[in-house]
CSV table of C-alpha atoms in Angstrom, one decimal:
chain,number,residue,atom,x,y,z
A,1,MET,CA,-106.4,4.6,-96.0
A,2,ASN,CA,-104.2,7.6,-96.0
A,3,PRO,CA,-106.1,10.7,-94.8
A,4,ARG,CA,-104.8,12.7,-97.7
A,5,LEU,CA,-106.0,10.0,-100.1
A,6,LEU,CA,-109.4,10.0,-98.4
A,7,LEU,CA,-109.7,13.7,-98.8
A,8,ALA,CA,-108.6,13.5,-102.5
A,9,ILE,CA,-111.3,10.9,-103.2
A,10,TYR,CA,-113.9,12.9,-101.4
A,11,LEU,CA,-113.0,16.0,-103.4
A,12,ALA,CA,-113.0,14.0,-106.6
A,13,ILE,CA,-116.5,12.7,-106.0
A,14,THR,CA,-118.0,16.1,-105.0
A,15,LEU,CA,-116.3,18.1,-107.8
A,16,ALA,CA,-116.7,15.6,-110.7
A,17,PRO,CA,-120.2,16.7,-111.7
A,18,LEU,CA,-119.0,20.4,-111.8
A,19,GLY,CA,-116.0,19.4,-113.9
A,20,LEU,CA,-118.2,17.4,-116.4
A,21,SER,CA,-120.6,20.3,-116.7
A,22,ALA,CA,-117.8,22.7,-117.4
A,23,PHE,CA,-116.7,20.6,-120.4
A,24,SER,CA,-120.2,19.7,-121.6
A,25,GLY,CA,-120.0,22.2,-124.5
A,26,ARG,CA,-123.2,23.9,-123.7
A,27,PRO,CA,-123.2,27.7,-124.1
A,28,ALA,CA,-122.7,29.7,-120.9
A,29,ARG,CA,-125.5,31.5,-119.2
A,30,SER,CA,-125.4,34.5,-116.9
A,31,LEU,CA,-123.0,34.3,-113.9
A,32,TRP,CA,-125.9,34.0,-111.4
A,33,ASP,CA,-127.5,31.1,-113.3
A,34,GLU,CA,-124.2,29.3,-113.5
A,35,LEU,CA,-123.6,29.9,-109.7
A,36,ALA,CA,-127.1,28.5,-109.0
A,37,SER,CA,-126.5,25.4,-111.0
A,38,GLY,CA,-123.0,24.9,-109.4
A,39,ALA,CA,-124.4,25.3,-105.9
A,40,GLY,CA,-127.1,22.7,-106.6
A,41,MET,CA,-124.6,20.2,-108.1
A,42,LEU,CA,-122.2,20.7,-105.1
A,43,ALA,CA,-125.0,20.2,-102.6
A,44,TYR,CA,-126.2,17.0,-104.2
A,45,ALA,CA,-122.7,15.6,-104.7
A,46,ILE,CA,-121.9,16.3,-101.1
A,47,ILE,CA,-125.1,14.7,-99.9
A,48,LEU,CA,-124.3,11.5,-101.9
A,49,ALA,CA,-120.7,11.4,-100.6
A,50,GLU,CA,-122.1,11.7,-97.0
A,51,PHE,CA,-123.4,8.2,-97.2
A,52,LEU,CA,-119.9,6.9,-97.4
A,53,LEU,CA,-118.7,8.9,-94.4
A,54,SER,CA,-121.6,7.6,-92.3
A,55,GLY,CA,-121.4,4.0,-93.3
A,56,ARG,CA,-119.0,2.7,-90.6
A,57,PHE,CA,-116.4,1.6,-93.2
A,58,ARG,CA,-113.3,0.6,-91.4
A,59,SER,CA,-111.1,1.3,-94.4
A,60,ILE,CA,-112.2,5.0,-94.2
A,61,SER,CA,-112.2,5.6,-90.4
A,62,ARG,CA,-109.4,3.3,-89.3
A,63,ARG,CA,-106.6,5.7,-90.1
A,64,ILE,CA,-108.1,9.0,-89.0
A,65,GLY,CA,-110.6,7.8,-86.3
A,66,MET,CA,-114.4,7.5,-86.3
A,67,ASP,CA,-114.6,10.8,-84.5
A,68,VAL,CA,-112.8,12.7,-87.3
A,69,THR,CA,-114.8,10.8,-89.9
A,70,MET,CA,-118.1,11.8,-88.3
A,71,ARG,CA,-116.9,15.4,-87.8
A,72,PHE,CA,-116.2,15.6,-91.5
A,73,HIS,CA,-119.7,14.2,-92.0
A,74,GLN,CA,-121.3,16.9,-89.9
A,75,LEU,CA,-119.3,19.8,-91.5
A,76,PHE,CA,-119.9,18.7,-95.0
A,77,ALA,CA,-123.6,18.2,-94.4
A,78,ARG,CA,-123.9,21.8,-93.1
A,79,SER,CA,-122.0,22.9,-96.2
A,80,ALA,CA,-124.5,21.0,-98.4
A,81,LEU,CA,-127.4,22.7,-96.6
A,82,VAL,CA,-125.9,26.1,-97.3
A,83,PHE,CA,-125.4,25.4,-101.0
A,84,ALA,CA,-128.9,23.9,-101.3
A,85,LEU,CA,-130.6,26.8,-99.6
A,86,LEU,CA,-128.8,29.3,-102.0
A,87,HIS,CA,-129.5,27.2,-105.1
A,88,PRO,CA,-133.0,28.4,-106.1
A,89,PHE,CA,-132.5,32.0,-105.1
A,90,LEU,CA,-129.5,32.6,-107.3
A,91,TYR,CA,-131.3,31.9,-110.6
A,92,ARG,CA,-132.1,35.0,-112.8
A,93,ALA,CA,-133.5,33.3,-115.9
A,94,PRO,CA,-137.3,33.1,-116.2
A,95,SER,CA,-139.2,29.8,-115.7
A,96,LYS,CA,-141.2,29.1,-119.0
A,97,PRO,CA,-141.3,26.7,-121.9
A,98,PRO,CA,-138.1,26.7,-124.0
A,99,TYR,CA,-137.9,28.9,-127.0
A,100,PRO,CA,-137.8,27.0,-130.3
A,101,TRP,CA,-134.3,28.3,-131.0
A,102,ASP,CA,-133.0,27.7,-127.4
A,103,THR,CA,-132.6,23.9,-127.4
A,104,THR,CA,-130.0,23.9,-124.7
A,105,ARG,CA,-132.1,26.1,-122.4
A,106,GLN,CA,-129.5,28.9,-122.2
A,107,LEU,CA,-132.2,31.5,-121.7
A,108,THR,CA,-135.0,29.9,-119.6
A,109,LEU,CA,-135.5,27.5,-116.7
A,110,THR,CA,-137.9,24.5,-116.9
A,111,ASP,CA,-141.5,25.1,-115.8
A,112,ASP,CA,-142.2,21.3,-115.5
A,113,LEU,CA,-144.0,21.1,-112.2
A,114,SER,CA,-143.1,17.5,-111.6
A,115,ALA,CA,-139.4,18.2,-112.0
A,116,ILE,CA,-139.5,21.2,-109.8
A,117,ALA,CA,-141.7,19.6,-107.1
A,118,SER,CA,-139.2,16.8,-106.3
A,119,GLY,CA,-136.5,19.5,-105.8
A,120,VAL,CA,-138.8,21.6,-103.6
A,121,ALA,CA,-139.7,18.5,-101.5
A,122,ALA,CA,-136.0,17.7,-101.0
A,123,TRP,CA,-135.2,21.3,-100.3
A,124,LEU,CA,-137.9,21.4,-97.6
A,125,LEU,CA,-136.8,18.1,-96.1
A,126,LEU,CA,-133.1,18.8,-96.0
A,127,THR,CA,-133.2,21.7,-93.5
A,128,PRO,CA,-135.0,19.9,-90.7
A,129,LEU,CA,-132.9,16.8,-91.3
A,130,VAL,CA,-129.6,18.7,-90.8
A,131,LEU,CA,-131.0,20.8,-87.9
A,132,GLN,CA,-132.3,17.6,-86.2
A,133,ALA,CA,-128.8,16.1,-86.4
A,134,ILE,CA,-127.2,19.3,-85.0
A,135,GLY,CA,-129.6,19.4,-82.0
A,136,ARG,CA,-130.0,15.6,-81.5
A,137,ASP,CA,-128.7,15.7,-77.9
A,138,ARG,CA,-131.4,18.3,-77.0
A,139,LEU,CA,-134.3,16.3,-78.6
A,140,ASP,CA,-136.6,14.2,-76.4
A,141,MET,CA,-136.0,11.2,-78.7
A,142,ARG,CA,-134.4,7.8,-78.3
A,143,TYR,CA,-131.2,7.4,-80.3
A,144,GLU,CA,-132.6,4.4,-82.2
A,145,VAL,CA,-135.7,6.4,-83.3
A,146,TRP,CA,-133.5,9.3,-84.4
A,147,ARG,CA,-131.1,7.1,-86.3
A,148,LEU,CA,-133.9,5.5,-88.3
A,149,MET,CA,-135.5,8.8,-89.1
A,150,HIS,CA,-132.1,10.2,-90.1
A,151,GLY,CA,-131.3,7.3,-92.4
A,152,LEU,CA,-134.7,7.3,-94.1
A,153,GLY,CA,-134.8,11.0,-94.4
A,154,ALA,CA,-131.4,11.1,-96.0
A,155,ALA,CA,-132.4,8.3,-98.5
A,156,ALA,CA,-135.6,10.3,-99.3
A,157,VAL,CA,-133.6,13.5,-100.0
A,158,ALA,CA,-131.1,11.6,-102.2
A,159,ALA,CA,-133.9,10.0,-104.2
A,160,LEU,CA,-135.9,13.2,-104.7
A,161,LEU,CA,-132.8,15.1,-105.7
A,162,LEU,CA,-131.9,12.4,-108.3
A,163,HIS,CA,-135.3,12.8,-110.0
A,164,HIS,CA,-135.0,16.6,-109.8
A,165,THR,CA,-131.4,16.6,-111.1
A,166,LEU,CA,-132.2,14.3,-114.1
A,167,ALA,CA,-135.6,16.0,-114.9
A,168,ALA,CA,-134.7,19.6,-114.4
A,169,GLY,CA,-131.0,19.9,-114.5
A,170,ARG,CA,-129.7,21.6,-117.7
A,171,TYR,CA,-126.3,19.9,-117.6
A,172,SER,CA,-127.8,16.5,-116.7
A,173,ALA,CA,-129.1,16.3,-120.3
A,174,ASP,CA,-125.5,15.1,-121.0
A,175,PRO,CA,-125.7,11.3,-120.8
A,176,VAL,CA,-122.3,11.1,-119.2
A,177,LEU,CA,-123.2,13.4,-116.4
A,178,ALA,CA,-126.5,11.7,-116.0
A,179,ALA,CA,-124.7,8.4,-115.7
A,180,VAL,CA,-122.4,9.8,-113.0
A,181,TRP,CA,-125.4,11.0,-111.0
A,182,ILE,CA,-127.0,7.6,-111.2
A,183,GLY,CA,-123.8,5.9,-110.3
A,184,LEU,CA,-123.2,8.1,-107.3
A,185,PHE,CA,-126.7,7.5,-106.1
A,186,ALA,CA,-126.3,3.7,-106.5
A,187,ILE,CA,-123.1,3.9,-104.4
A,188,ALA,CA,-124.9,5.9,-101.7
A,189,LEU,CA,-127.8,3.5,-101.7
A,190,ALA,CA,-125.4,0.5,-101.5
A,191,SER,CA,-123.7,2.2,-98.5
A,192,LEU,CA,-127.1,2.5,-96.8
A,193,LEU,CA,-128.1,-1.1,-97.6
A,194,SER,CA,-124.7,-2.4,-96.3
A,195,ILE,CA,-125.6,-1.0,-92.8
A,196,TYR,CA,-129.2,-2.1,-92.7
A,197,LEU,CA,-129.1,-5.3,-94.7
A,198,VAL,CA,-125.6,-6.7,-95.3
A,199,LYS,CA,-124.2,-6.1,-91.8
A,200,PRO,CA,-127.1,-7.8,-90.0
A,201,VAL,CA,-126.6,-10.9,-92.1
A,202,LEU,CA,-122.9,-10.9,-91.3
A,203,LYS,CA,-123.6,-10.4,-87.6
A,204,ARG,CA,-126.1,-13.3,-87.6
A,205,MET,CA,-123.4,-15.5,-88.9
A,206,ARG,CA,-121.1,-14.6,-86.0
A,207,PRO,CA,-123.3,-14.4,-82.9
A,208,TRP,CA,-122.1,-13.8,-79.3
A,209,VAL,CA,-123.4,-14.5,-75.9
A,210,VAL,CA,-123.1,-12.7,-72.6
A,211,ASP,CA,-120.5,-14.6,-70.5
A,212,SER,CA,-120.5,-12.4,-67.4
A,213,VAL,CA,-121.5,-9.1,-65.9
A,214,ARG,CA,-119.6,-7.8,-62.9
A,215,PRO,CA,-119.5,-4.5,-61.1
A,216,VAL,CA,-116.2,-2.7,-61.4
A,217,ALA,CA,-117.1,0.7,-59.8
A,218,ALA,CA,-120.1,2.6,-58.7
A,219,ARG,CA,-122.9,2.1,-61.2
A,220,THR,CA,-120.3,0.8,-63.7
A,221,TRP,CA,-120.1,-2.8,-65.0
A,222,GLU,CA,-117.8,-4.9,-67.1
A,223,VAL,CA,-119.8,-7.0,-69.6
A,224,THR,CA,-117.9,-9.9,-71.1
A,225,LEU,CA,-119.0,-11.7,-74.3
A,226,ALA,CA,-118.1,-15.1,-75.6
A,227,PRO,CA,-118.2,-16.1,-79.3
A,228,ARG,CA,-120.8,-18.7,-80.2
A,229,GLY,CA,-119.8,-21.0,-82.9
A,230,HIS,CA,-116.9,-19.0,-84.2
A,231,GLY,CA,-113.3,-18.1,-83.3
A,232,GLY,CA,-114.0,-14.6,-82.0
A,233,LEU,CA,-113.0,-11.1,-83.0
A,234,ARG,CA,-109.7,-9.9,-84.4
A,235,TYR,CA,-109.0,-6.4,-83.0
A,236,LEU,CA,-106.4,-4.2,-81.5
A,237,ALA,CA,-106.3,-3.0,-77.9
A,238,GLY,CA,-108.1,0.4,-77.7
A,239,GLN,CA,-110.6,-0.2,-80.5
A,240,PHE,CA,-114.4,-0.1,-80.0
A,241,ALA,CA,-117.5,-1.9,-81.2
A,242,TRP,CA,-121.1,-1.2,-81.9
A,243,LEU,CA,-122.7,-3.4,-79.2
A,244,ASN,CA,-126.2,-5.0,-79.5
A,245,ILE,CA,-127.3,-7.1,-76.5
A,246,GLY,CA,-130.7,-8.8,-76.3
A,247,HIS,CA,-131.9,-7.8,-79.7
A,248,GLY,CA,-131.9,-9.3,-83.2
A,249,PRO,CA,-128.9,-8.6,-85.5
A,250,ALA,CA,-131.0,-6.1,-87.6
A,251,SER,CA,-132.1,-4.1,-84.6
A,252,LEU,CA,-131.2,-0.4,-84.3
A,253,PHE,CA,-130.7,-0.9,-80.6
A,254,GLU,CA,-126.9,-0.8,-80.7
A,255,ASN,CA,-124.4,1.6,-79.2
A,256,PRO,CA,-120.7,2.2,-79.4
A,257,PHE,CA,-118.6,1.0,-76.5
A,258,SER,CA,-114.8,0.7,-76.2
A,259,ILE,CA,-113.3,-2.7,-75.8
A,260,SER,CA,-111.6,-3.1,-72.4
A,261,SER,CA,-110.2,-6.6,-72.9
A,262,ALA,CA,-106.8,-7.4,-74.3
A,263,PRO,CA,-106.7,-9.3,-77.7
A,264,ALA,CA,-104.0,-11.6,-76.3
A,265,ALA,CA,-106.1,-12.6,-73.3
A,266,GLY,CA,-108.3,-15.0,-75.4
A,267,ASN,CA,-111.4,-14.9,-77.6
A,268,ARG,CA,-113.7,-13.2,-75.1
A,269,VAL,CA,-114.3,-9.5,-75.4
A,270,ALA,CA,-115.2,-7.1,-72.6
A,271,PHE,CA,-116.8,-3.7,-72.3
A,272,ILE,CA,-116.9,-1.3,-69.4
A,273,ILE,CA,-120.3,0.4,-69.3
A,274,LYS,CA,-121.5,3.1,-67.0
A,275,GLU,CA,-125.2,3.5,-66.2
A,276,LEU,CA,-126.2,6.8,-67.9
A,277,GLY,CA,-129.6,6.2,-69.5
A,278,ASP,CA,-131.5,4.1,-72.1
A,279,PHE,CA,-129.7,0.7,-72.5
A,280,THR,CA,-127.0,1.5,-69.9
A,281,ARG,CA,-129.6,2.0,-67.2
A,282,THR,CA,-130.3,-1.7,-67.1
A,283,VAL,CA,-126.9,-3.1,-67.9
A,284,GLY,CA,-126.5,-4.6,-64.3
A,285,ARG,CA,-129.6,-6.7,-64.9
A,286,ILE,CA,-128.3,-8.5,-68.0
A,287,ARG,CA,-128.1,-12.2,-67.5
A,288,PRO,CA,-125.4,-14.6,-68.7
A,289,GLY,CA,-126.5,-16.4,-71.8
A,290,THR,CA,-128.2,-13.3,-73.3
A,291,PRO,CA,-127.5,-13.2,-77.1
A,292,ALA,CA,-125.4,-10.3,-78.4
A,293,TYR,CA,-124.0,-9.0,-81.7
A,294,LEU,CA,-121.0,-6.9,-82.6
A,295,ASP,CA,-120.2,-4.6,-85.4
A,296,ALA,CA,-116.5,-4.4,-84.9
A,297,PRO,CA,-113.7,-3.5,-84.7
A,298,HIS,CA,-113.7,0.3,-85.2
A,299,GLY,CA,-111.4,3.1,-84.1
A,300,HIS,CA,-107.7,4.0,-84.1
A,301,LEU,CA,-107.0,4.6,-80.4
A,302,CYS,CA,-104.2,2.0,-80.6
A,303,VAL,CA,-100.6,1.8,-79.6
A,304,ALA,CA,-99.8,-1.3,-81.7
A,305,GLY,CA,-97.1,-0.4,-84.2
A,306,ARG,CA,-96.1,2.8,-82.4
A,307,ASP,CA,-92.4,3.0,-81.4
A,308,GLU,CA,-92.3,5.9,-79.1
A,309,PRO,CA,-90.1,5.3,-76.0
A,310,GLY,CA,-92.9,5.6,-73.5
A,311,ILE,CA,-96.7,5.6,-73.3
A,312,ALA,CA,-98.8,8.0,-71.2
A,313,LEU,CA,-102.5,7.1,-70.9
A,314,ILE,CA,-104.9,9.9,-69.8
A,315,ALA,CA,-108.4,8.8,-68.8
A,316,GLY,CA,-111.4,10.5,-67.4
A,317,GLY,CA,-114.2,8.5,-65.9
A,318,VAL,CA,-115.4,5.6,-68.0
A,319,GLY,CA,-112.9,6.7,-70.6
A,320,ILE,CA,-110.6,4.3,-68.8
A,321,ALA,CA,-112.2,1.4,-70.9
A,322,PRO,CA,-110.0,1.4,-74.0
A,323,LEU,CA,-106.9,2.5,-72.0
A,324,LEU,CA,-107.4,-0.4,-69.6
A,325,GLY,CA,-107.4,-2.7,-72.7
A,326,ILE,CA,-104.2,-1.2,-73.8
A,327,LEU,CA,-102.5,-1.6,-70.4
A,328,ARG,CA,-103.7,-5.2,-70.2
A,329,GLN,CA,-102.2,-5.9,-73.7
A,330,LEU,CA,-98.9,-4.2,-72.8
A,331,ARG,CA,-98.7,-6.4,-69.8
A,332,LEU,CA,-99.3,-9.6,-71.7
A,333,ASP,CA,-96.8,-8.5,-74.4
A,334,ARG,CA,-94.2,-7.8,-71.6
A,335,ASP,CA,-93.7,-4.4,-73.3
A,336,PRO,CA,-90.6,-2.9,-71.6
A,337,ARG,CA,-91.4,0.7,-72.3
A,338,PRO,CA,-92.3,2.9,-69.3
A,339,THR,CA,-96.0,3.6,-68.9
A,340,LEU,CA,-98.0,6.2,-67.0
A,341,LEU,CA,-101.7,6.3,-66.3
A,342,ALA,CA,-103.3,9.6,-65.3
A,343,TYR,CA,-106.9,8.8,-64.2
A,344,GLY,CA,-109.4,11.4,-63.2
A,345,ASN,CA,-112.8,10.9,-61.4
A,346,ARG,CA,-115.2,12.9,-59.3
A,347,VAL,CA,-115.1,10.5,-56.3
A,348,ALA,CA,-113.1,7.4,-55.3
A,349,GLU,CA,-116.0,5.1,-55.7
A,350,GLN,CA,-116.0,5.8,-59.5
A,351,ILE,CA,-112.5,4.4,-60.0
A,352,VAL,CA,-112.9,1.5,-62.3
A,353,CYS,CA,-111.0,-1.8,-61.6
A,354,ARG,CA,-109.0,-0.1,-58.9
A,355,ASP,CA,-107.4,-3.3,-57.6
A,356,GLU,CA,-106.3,-4.3,-61.0
A,357,ILE,CA,-104.8,-0.8,-61.7
A,358,ASP,CA,-103.0,-1.0,-58.4
A,359,ASP,CA,-101.7,-4.4,-59.4
A,360,LEU,CA,-100.5,-3.0,-62.7
A,361,ALA,CA,-98.6,-0.4,-60.8
A,362,ARG,CA,-96.9,-3.1,-58.6
A,363,HIS,CA,-96.1,-5.7,-61.2
A,364,HIS,CA,-96.0,-4.0,-64.6
A,365,GLY,CA,-94.3,-0.8,-63.4
A,366,THR,CA,-97.1,1.5,-64.6
A,367,ARG,CA,-96.9,4.8,-62.8
A,368,VAL,CA,-100.5,5.6,-61.8
A,369,ILE,CA,-101.7,9.0,-60.8
A,370,HIS,CA,-105.3,9.2,-59.5
A,371,ALA,CA,-107.1,12.6,-59.5
A,372,LEU,CA,-110.3,13.2,-57.6
A,373,GLN,CA,-112.4,16.3,-57.7
A,374,GLU,CA,-114.0,15.4,-54.3
A,375,PRO,CA,-111.3,13.4,-52.5
A,376,PRO,CA,-112.1,11.6,-49.2
A,377,PRO,CA,-110.2,12.4,-45.9
A,378,GLY,CA,-106.7,11.2,-46.0
A,379,TRP,CA,-106.5,11.1,-49.8
A,380,THR,CA,-102.9,11.0,-51.0
A,381,GLY,CA,-103.4,11.3,-54.7
A,382,HIS,CA,-104.0,14.5,-56.8
A,383,SER,CA,-107.0,16.6,-55.7
A,384,GLY,CA,-108.7,18.4,-58.6
A,385,MET,CA,-109.3,17.8,-62.2
A,386,LEU,CA,-107.1,16.7,-65.1
A,387,ASP,CA,-106.5,20.3,-66.1
A,388,ALA,CA,-103.6,22.4,-67.4
A,389,ALA,CA,-102.1,22.7,-63.9
A,390,PHE,CA,-102.2,18.9,-63.5
A,391,PHE,CA,-100.3,18.3,-66.7
A,392,ARG,CA,-97.7,21.0,-65.8
A,393,ASP,CA,-97.2,19.3,-62.5
A,394,HIS,CA,-97.0,15.7,-63.6
A,395,LEU,CA,-96.1,15.6,-67.3
A,396,ALA,CA,-93.7,18.4,-67.9
A,397,ASP,CA,-90.6,16.2,-67.8
A,398,PRO,CA,-88.7,17.1,-71.1
A,399,GLY,CA,-87.9,13.4,-71.5
A,400,MET,CA,-91.7,12.7,-71.9
A,401,ARG,CA,-92.0,14.9,-75.0
A,402,GLU,CA,-91.1,11.9,-77.2
A,403,TRP,CA,-93.7,9.7,-75.6
A,404,LEU,CA,-97.0,8.6,-77.1
A,405,PHE,CA,-100.0,10.2,-75.3
A,406,VAL,CA,-103.4,8.4,-75.5
A,407,ILE,CA,-106.5,10.3,-74.3
A,408,CYS,CA,-110.0,9.2,-73.6
A,409,GLY,CA,-112.7,10.8,-71.5
A,410,PRO,CA,-115.2,13.7,-71.4
A,411,PRO,CA,-114.8,16.2,-74.2
A,412,ALA,CA,-113.8,19.1,-72.0
A,413,MET,CA,-111.0,17.0,-70.4
A,414,MET,CA,-109.8,15.8,-73.7
A,415,ASP,CA,-109.6,19.3,-75.1
A,416,ALA,CA,-107.8,20.5,-72.0
A,417,ALA,CA,-105.3,17.6,-72.2
A,418,GLU,CA,-104.5,18.1,-75.9
A,419,THR,CA,-104.0,21.9,-75.4
A,420,ALA,CA,-101.8,21.4,-72.3
A,421,LEU,CA,-99.7,18.7,-74.0
A,422,ILE,CA,-99.1,20.8,-77.1
A,423,GLY,CA,-98.2,23.7,-74.8
A,424,LEU,CA,-95.6,21.4,-73.1
A,425,GLY,CA,-94.0,20.8,-76.5
A,426,VAL,CA,-95.5,17.4,-77.3
A,427,PRO,CA,-96.0,17.1,-81.2
A,428,ALA,CA,-99.6,16.7,-82.3
A,429,ARG,CA,-98.6,13.4,-84.1
A,430,GLN,CA,-97.8,11.9,-80.7
A,431,ILE,CA,-101.3,12.6,-79.3
A,432,ILE,CA,-104.1,10.3,-80.2
A,433,CYS,CA,-107.7,10.4,-79.0
A,434,GLU,CA,-111.2,9.4,-80.1
A,435,ARG,CA,-114.5,11.1,-79.4
A,436,PHE,CA,-118.0,9.8,-79.5
A,437,ARG,CA,-119.3,13.4,-79.4
A,438,TYR,CA,-118.3,15.8,-82.1
A,439,ASP,CA,-119.7,19.3,-81.4
């Protein structure tokens, strides 16, 4: 889906209720009352549209990346919170029973406690829901628990606001606008159900099993899965999957990992996983034969279909995973374009698949530049980080400005790489990256 088309659809969804209310034919109220209603409608429309952004729909995220999709999700959620917080404080009309001659409630607000209570409950629930998402990394809470609470909380807010909108909303007395609200709520609910009900069923129909687990660097493993009873996964080198190992298909115990294997290598898929915490802490103890499930493929960190004259891959730490998959695919495709791999780590023991990378340099012609922050004695590679100075020293060749640059690694390194490359004259359209952290 074209990013501009995605934005147009999103704006159409969020602005449709406002447009319908403007042409409802009801007499206007004071400016403050109209602003209050508009803020409330915008908040609710954004909240309903948020379900689509968080639904892992590949048609939405494939073109612009899951990181951009989720960044939009975060920013719009915060905008919805601002509109929702302002909504009740902007009203100036009194809350009382309608006057006999004021059938359209031009002069008063409803005093129906049940209609107001659902809105107040949603208003009180929305603030901690958004704040909890903003500060998730600082919470002492497992990701799976947070995800369940976030999903249920969002569904509760949407349901409460539907009741409040239909029962208390002046413009929602229009049957067309009421039908739009119900339709948008149904779409949002269907999006949620697709994640928690439909996708588990589909995953159960296409199970996987752990084929091997091998160490590829210090506290880093490559886990290979084999399909069980089906032909495998169609994907592009550089994409990622939500991986669930050792749990049922409906389990919330799944996490995103980049695919490190090449599609042309066969029907097995591999993931490079570093021990960091929670599930990854025990990855080295996973036994072959353990059942697994995939929600895949996702992501746009791919070079397939790109025609730039060269490809530079910039990796930091375990960010090598999707780039290794790309290099493996390029080698199998006998792609003649020059390739460069700039790979940064803290110490040499963290270099993933070092023998294979050296072999790529010898037989595929990939130019490999290792960078270590703490190099051992006799180190002949680059000493230091993948920072602006590194890129000026190694990627400033004017001939490389037409290359494609693919970046994956820690957020600070990715930011530095993007800034440095643009400073060297590389157009932004030739730089692709994908983040799993968005703030």
